[in-house]
GROMACS .gro file of C-alpha atoms in nm:
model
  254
    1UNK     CA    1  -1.216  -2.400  -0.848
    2UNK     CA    2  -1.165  -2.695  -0.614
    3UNK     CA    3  -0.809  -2.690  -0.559
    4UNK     CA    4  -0.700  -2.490  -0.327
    5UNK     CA    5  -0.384  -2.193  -0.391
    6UNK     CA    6  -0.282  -2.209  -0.049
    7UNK     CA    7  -0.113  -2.468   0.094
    8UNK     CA    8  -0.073  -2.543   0.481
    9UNK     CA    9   0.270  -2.423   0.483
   10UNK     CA   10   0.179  -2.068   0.345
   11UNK     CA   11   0.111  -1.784   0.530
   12UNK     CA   12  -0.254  -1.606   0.592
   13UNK     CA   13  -0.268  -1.373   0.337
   14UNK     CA   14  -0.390  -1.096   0.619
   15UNK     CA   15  -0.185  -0.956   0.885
   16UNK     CA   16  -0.369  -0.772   1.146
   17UNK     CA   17  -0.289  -0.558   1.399
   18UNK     CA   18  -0.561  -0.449   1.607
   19UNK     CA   19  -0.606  -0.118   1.781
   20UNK     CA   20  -0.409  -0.080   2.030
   21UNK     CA   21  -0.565   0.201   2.195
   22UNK     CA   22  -0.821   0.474   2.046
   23UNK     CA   23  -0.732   0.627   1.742
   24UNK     CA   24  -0.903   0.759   1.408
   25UNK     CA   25  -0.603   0.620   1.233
   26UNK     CA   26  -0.643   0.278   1.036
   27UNK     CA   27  -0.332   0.213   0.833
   28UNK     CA   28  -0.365  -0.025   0.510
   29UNK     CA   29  -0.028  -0.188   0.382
   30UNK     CA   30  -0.147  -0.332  -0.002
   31UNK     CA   31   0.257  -0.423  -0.081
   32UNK     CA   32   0.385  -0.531   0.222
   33UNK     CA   33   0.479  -0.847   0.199
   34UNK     CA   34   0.639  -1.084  -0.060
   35UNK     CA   35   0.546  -1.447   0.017
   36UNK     CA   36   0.443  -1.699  -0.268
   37UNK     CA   37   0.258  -2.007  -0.247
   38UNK     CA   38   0.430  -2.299  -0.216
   39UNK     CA   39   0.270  -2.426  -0.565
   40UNK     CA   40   0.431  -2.119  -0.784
   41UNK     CA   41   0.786  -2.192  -0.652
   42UNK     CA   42   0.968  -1.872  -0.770
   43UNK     CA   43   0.755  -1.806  -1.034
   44UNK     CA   44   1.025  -1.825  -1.269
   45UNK     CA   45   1.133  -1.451  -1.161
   46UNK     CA   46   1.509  -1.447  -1.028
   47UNK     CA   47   1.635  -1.386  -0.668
   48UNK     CA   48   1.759  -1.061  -0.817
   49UNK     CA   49   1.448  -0.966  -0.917
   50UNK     CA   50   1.256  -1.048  -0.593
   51UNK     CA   51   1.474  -0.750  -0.434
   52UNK     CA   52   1.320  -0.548  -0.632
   53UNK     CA   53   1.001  -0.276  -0.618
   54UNK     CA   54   0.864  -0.538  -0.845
   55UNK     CA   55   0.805  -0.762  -0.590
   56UNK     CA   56   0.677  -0.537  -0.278
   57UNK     CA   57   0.651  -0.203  -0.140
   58UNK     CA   58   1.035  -0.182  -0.009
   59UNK     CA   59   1.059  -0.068   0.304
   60UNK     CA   60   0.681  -0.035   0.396
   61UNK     CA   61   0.656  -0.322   0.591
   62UNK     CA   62   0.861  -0.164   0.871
   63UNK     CA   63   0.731   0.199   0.838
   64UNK     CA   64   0.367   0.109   0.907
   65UNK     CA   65   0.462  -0.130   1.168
   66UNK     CA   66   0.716   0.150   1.332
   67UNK     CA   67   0.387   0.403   1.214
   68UNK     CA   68   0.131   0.140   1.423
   69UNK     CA   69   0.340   0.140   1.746
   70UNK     CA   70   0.330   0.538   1.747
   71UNK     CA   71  -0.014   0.582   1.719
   72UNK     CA   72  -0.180   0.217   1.854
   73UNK     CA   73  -0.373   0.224   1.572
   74UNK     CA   74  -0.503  -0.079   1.377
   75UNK     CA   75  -0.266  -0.164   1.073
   76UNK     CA   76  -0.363  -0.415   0.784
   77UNK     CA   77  -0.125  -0.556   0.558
   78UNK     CA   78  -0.082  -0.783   0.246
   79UNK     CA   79   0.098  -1.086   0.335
   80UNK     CA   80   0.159  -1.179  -0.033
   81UNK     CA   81   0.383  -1.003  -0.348
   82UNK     CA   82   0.237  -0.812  -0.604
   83UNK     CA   83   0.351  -1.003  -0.870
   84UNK     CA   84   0.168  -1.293  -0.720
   85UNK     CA   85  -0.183  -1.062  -0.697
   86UNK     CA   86  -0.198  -0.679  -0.656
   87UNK     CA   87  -0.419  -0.556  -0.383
   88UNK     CA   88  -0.450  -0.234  -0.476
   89UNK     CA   89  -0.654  -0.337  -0.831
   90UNK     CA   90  -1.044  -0.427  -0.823
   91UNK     CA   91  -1.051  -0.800  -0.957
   92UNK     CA   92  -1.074  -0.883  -1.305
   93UNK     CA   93  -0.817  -0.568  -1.346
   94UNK     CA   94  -0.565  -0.655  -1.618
   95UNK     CA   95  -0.290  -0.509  -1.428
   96UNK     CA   96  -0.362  -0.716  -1.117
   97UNK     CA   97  -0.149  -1.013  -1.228
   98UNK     CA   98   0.142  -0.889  -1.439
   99UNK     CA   99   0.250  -1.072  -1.723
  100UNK     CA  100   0.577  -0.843  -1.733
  101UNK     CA  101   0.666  -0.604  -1.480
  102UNK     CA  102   0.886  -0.310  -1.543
  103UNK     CA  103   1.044  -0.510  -1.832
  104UNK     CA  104   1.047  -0.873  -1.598
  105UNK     CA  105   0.851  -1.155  -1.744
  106UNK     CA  106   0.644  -1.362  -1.490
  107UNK     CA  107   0.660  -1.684  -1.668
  108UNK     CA  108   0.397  -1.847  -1.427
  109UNK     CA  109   0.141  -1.585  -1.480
  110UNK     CA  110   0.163  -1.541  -1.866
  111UNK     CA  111   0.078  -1.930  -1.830
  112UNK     CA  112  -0.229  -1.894  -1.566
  113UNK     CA  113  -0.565  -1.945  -1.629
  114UNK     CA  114  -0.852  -1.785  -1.587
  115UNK     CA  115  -0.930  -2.050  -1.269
  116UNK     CA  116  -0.590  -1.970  -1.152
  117UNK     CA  117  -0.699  -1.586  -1.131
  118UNK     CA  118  -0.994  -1.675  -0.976
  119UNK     CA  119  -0.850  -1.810  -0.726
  120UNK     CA  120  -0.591  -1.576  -0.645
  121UNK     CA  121  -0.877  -1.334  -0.568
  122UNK     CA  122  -1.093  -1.591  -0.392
  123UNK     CA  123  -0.803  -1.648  -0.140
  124UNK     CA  124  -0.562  -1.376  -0.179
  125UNK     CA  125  -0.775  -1.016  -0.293
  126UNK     CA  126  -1.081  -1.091  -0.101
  127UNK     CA  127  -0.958  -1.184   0.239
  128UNK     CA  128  -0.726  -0.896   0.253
  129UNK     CA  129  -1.026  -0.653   0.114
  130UNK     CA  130  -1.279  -0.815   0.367
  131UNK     CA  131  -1.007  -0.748   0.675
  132UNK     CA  132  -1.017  -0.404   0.622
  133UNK     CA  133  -1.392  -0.376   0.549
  134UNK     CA  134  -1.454  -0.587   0.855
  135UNK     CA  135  -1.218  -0.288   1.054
  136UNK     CA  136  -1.424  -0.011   0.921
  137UNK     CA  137  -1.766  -0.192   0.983
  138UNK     CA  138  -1.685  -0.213   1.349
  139UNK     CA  139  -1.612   0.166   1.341
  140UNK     CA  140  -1.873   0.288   1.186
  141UNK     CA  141  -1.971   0.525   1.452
  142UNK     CA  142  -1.620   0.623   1.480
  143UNK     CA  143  -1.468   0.883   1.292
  144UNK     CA  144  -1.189   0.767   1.094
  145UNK     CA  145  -0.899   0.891   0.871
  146UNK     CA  146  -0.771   0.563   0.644
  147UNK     CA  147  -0.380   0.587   0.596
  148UNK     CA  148  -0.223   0.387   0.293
  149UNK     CA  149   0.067   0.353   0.268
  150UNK     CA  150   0.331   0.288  -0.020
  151UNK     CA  151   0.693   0.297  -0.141
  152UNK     CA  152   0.822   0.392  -0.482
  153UNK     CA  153   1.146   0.309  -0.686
  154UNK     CA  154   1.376   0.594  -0.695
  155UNK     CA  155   1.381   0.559  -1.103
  156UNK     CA  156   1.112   0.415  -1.352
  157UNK     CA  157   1.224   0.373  -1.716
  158UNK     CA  158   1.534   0.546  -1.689
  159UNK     CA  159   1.403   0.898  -1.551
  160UNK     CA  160   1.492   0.950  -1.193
  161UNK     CA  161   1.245   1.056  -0.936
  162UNK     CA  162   1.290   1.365  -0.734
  163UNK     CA  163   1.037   1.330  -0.486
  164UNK     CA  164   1.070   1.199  -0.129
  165UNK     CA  165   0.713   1.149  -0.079
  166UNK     CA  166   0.383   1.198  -0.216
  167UNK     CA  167   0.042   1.228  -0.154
  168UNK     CA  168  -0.225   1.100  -0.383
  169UNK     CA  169  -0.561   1.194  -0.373
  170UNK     CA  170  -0.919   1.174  -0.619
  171UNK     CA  171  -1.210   1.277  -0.458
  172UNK     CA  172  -1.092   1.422  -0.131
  173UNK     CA  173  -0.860   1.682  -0.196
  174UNK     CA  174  -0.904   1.835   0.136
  175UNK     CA  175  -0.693   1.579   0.362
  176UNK     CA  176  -0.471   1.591   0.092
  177UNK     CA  177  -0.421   1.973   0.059
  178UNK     CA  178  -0.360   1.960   0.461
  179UNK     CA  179  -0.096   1.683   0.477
  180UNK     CA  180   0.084   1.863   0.165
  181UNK     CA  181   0.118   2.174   0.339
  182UNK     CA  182   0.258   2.053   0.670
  183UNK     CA  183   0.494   1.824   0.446
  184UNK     CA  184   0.607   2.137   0.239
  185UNK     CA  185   0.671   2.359   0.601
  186UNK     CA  186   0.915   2.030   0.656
  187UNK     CA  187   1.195   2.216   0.450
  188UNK     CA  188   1.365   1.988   0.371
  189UNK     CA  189   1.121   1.762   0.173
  190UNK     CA  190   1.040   1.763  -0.206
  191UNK     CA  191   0.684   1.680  -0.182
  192UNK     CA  192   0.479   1.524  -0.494
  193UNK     CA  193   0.118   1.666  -0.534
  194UNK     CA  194  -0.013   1.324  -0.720
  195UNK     CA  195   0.311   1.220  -0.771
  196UNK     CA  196   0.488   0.972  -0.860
  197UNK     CA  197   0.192   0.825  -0.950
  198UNK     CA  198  -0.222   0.984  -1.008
  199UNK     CA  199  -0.505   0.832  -0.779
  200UNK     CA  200  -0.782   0.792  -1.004
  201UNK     CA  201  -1.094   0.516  -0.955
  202UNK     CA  202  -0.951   0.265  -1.132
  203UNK     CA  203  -0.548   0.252  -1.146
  204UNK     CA  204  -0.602   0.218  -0.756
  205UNK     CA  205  -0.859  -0.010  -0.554
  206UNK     CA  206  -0.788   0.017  -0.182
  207UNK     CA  207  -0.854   0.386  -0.114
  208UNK     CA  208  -1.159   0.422  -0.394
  209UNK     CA  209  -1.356   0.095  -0.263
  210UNK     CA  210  -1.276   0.198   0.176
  211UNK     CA  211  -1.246   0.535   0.195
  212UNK     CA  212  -1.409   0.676  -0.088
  213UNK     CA  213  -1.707   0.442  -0.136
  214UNK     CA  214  -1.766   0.534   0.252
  215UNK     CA  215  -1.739   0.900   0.278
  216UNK     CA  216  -1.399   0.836   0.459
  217UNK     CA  217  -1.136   1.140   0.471
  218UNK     CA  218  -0.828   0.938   0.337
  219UNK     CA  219  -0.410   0.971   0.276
  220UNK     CA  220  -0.200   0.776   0.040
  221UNK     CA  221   0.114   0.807   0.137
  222UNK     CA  222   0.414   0.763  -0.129
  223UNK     CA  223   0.756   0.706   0.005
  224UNK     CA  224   1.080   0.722  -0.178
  225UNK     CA  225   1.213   0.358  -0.137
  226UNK     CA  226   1.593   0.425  -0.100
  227UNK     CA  227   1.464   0.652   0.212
  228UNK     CA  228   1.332   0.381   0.385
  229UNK     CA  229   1.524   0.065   0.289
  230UNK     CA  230   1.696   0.062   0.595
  231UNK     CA  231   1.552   0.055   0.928
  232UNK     CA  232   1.675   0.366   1.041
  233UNK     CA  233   1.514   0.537   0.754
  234UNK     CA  234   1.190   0.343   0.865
  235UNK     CA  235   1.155   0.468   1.228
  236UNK     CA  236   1.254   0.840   1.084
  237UNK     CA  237   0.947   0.828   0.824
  238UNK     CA  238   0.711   0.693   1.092
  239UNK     CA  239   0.817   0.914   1.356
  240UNK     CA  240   0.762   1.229   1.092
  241UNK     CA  241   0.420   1.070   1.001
  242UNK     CA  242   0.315   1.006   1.336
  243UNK     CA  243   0.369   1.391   1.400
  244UNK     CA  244   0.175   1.514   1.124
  245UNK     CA  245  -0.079   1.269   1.121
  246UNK     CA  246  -0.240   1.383   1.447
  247UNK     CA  247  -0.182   1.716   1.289
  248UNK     CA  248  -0.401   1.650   1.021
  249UNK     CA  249  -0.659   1.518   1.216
  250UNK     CA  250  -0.693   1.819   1.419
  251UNK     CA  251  -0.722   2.067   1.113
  252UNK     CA  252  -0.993   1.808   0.964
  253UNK     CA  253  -1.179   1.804   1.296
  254UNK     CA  254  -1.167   2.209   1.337
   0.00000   0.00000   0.00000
């Protein structure tokens, strides 16, 4: 554990942007980003393959930054790819650092060690974990609603995916139920209830270890990826979010 995984040249793993101006909106980005350090080259994955969901959260990058500028609300993201460490799993989680993912081996992580995981979490998991709890610390006479957001493939061994967007939810149901309903008056949305994907307390890390290890009311927020892989279909999912959001708020608050 003396060498260090990041290199000079690689980026923080955390990018913050603060508050902008009150809000009771923090936004948390887990698969934003897609950089690698410098030491895993392309972890023997192909350029294809780094276009892919596999990698990041397509198209999340620029809805919670569109999303952010709305609402001047303080947005977190994760800097580095999934496939390098996901930062939506508690450490230690087998899923964390994928051997295959949907049917790509990751030659350099079937090969890691147990150091080599260690470390990833040390300098990758933690910092990004610590950001957000260091946000929430300095609110904590605030009230706050913690938004995380997420993209999904359009298709996941070969069945195709109706939904534009859902909203997952474990132990608060009640945010959930609210943002469901205003999605559903949309008209024009098909709306997942726990879909694609189920929100339990330990498939996801982010939303049980902030929100719901603090009492906090919480969204995640599933997109449809093909939605938002352009930019235009960015600024139109954060401008519909940053109308229902406050919506939310005010039927939590009432």
């Amino acid at each position: 554990m003396t060498v260090s995984l990041l290199g000079a040249a690689d980026p923080a793993p955390v990018i913050l942007f603060p508050e902008g101006r009150p809000s009771p909106f923090v936004l948390v980005s887990d698969h934003a980003g897609r950089a690698v350090p410098t030491i895993f080259g392309d972890m023997g994955v192909s350029d294809h393959d780094w276009e892919r969901h596999i990698a990041y959260d397509i198209g999340i990058l620029g809805v919670g930054r569109f999303l952010r500028d709305s609402l001047g609300c303080a947005l977190v993201e994760q800097a580095y790819s999934r496939l390098v460490i996901d930062c939506n799993r508690a450490p230690g989680h087998p899923t964390s650092i994928p051997h295959v993912s949907d049917y790509t081996p990751v030659p350099v992580n079937r090969a890691a060690e147990e150091s080599c995981r260690l470390r990833r979490e040390l300098e990758i998991l933690h910092p990004y974990h610590d950001a957000i709890s260091g946000i929430l610390k300095e609110r904590a006479t605030r009230p706050t609603l913690l938004v995380s957001l997420h993209s999904f493939t359009p298709e996941m061994d070969g069945k195709k995916r109706p939904w534009h967007v859902g909203i997952l939810h474990h132990k608060d149901t009640k945010t959930a139920r609210i943002m469901l309903d205003l999605l559903n008056q949309e008209g024009d949305l098909c709306v997942g209830d726990n879909e694609p994907y189920v929100l339990t307390a330990t498939s996801d890390y982010t939303v049980p270890r902030h929100a719901e290890g603090n009492a906090l009311p919480y969204l995640e927020v599933e997109i449809r990826q093909d939605l938002i892989a352009r930019q235009d279909g960015q600024k139109a999912w954060a401008e519909r979010l940053a109308r229902l959001l406050p919506q939310v708020w005010e039927r939590i608050e009432s």
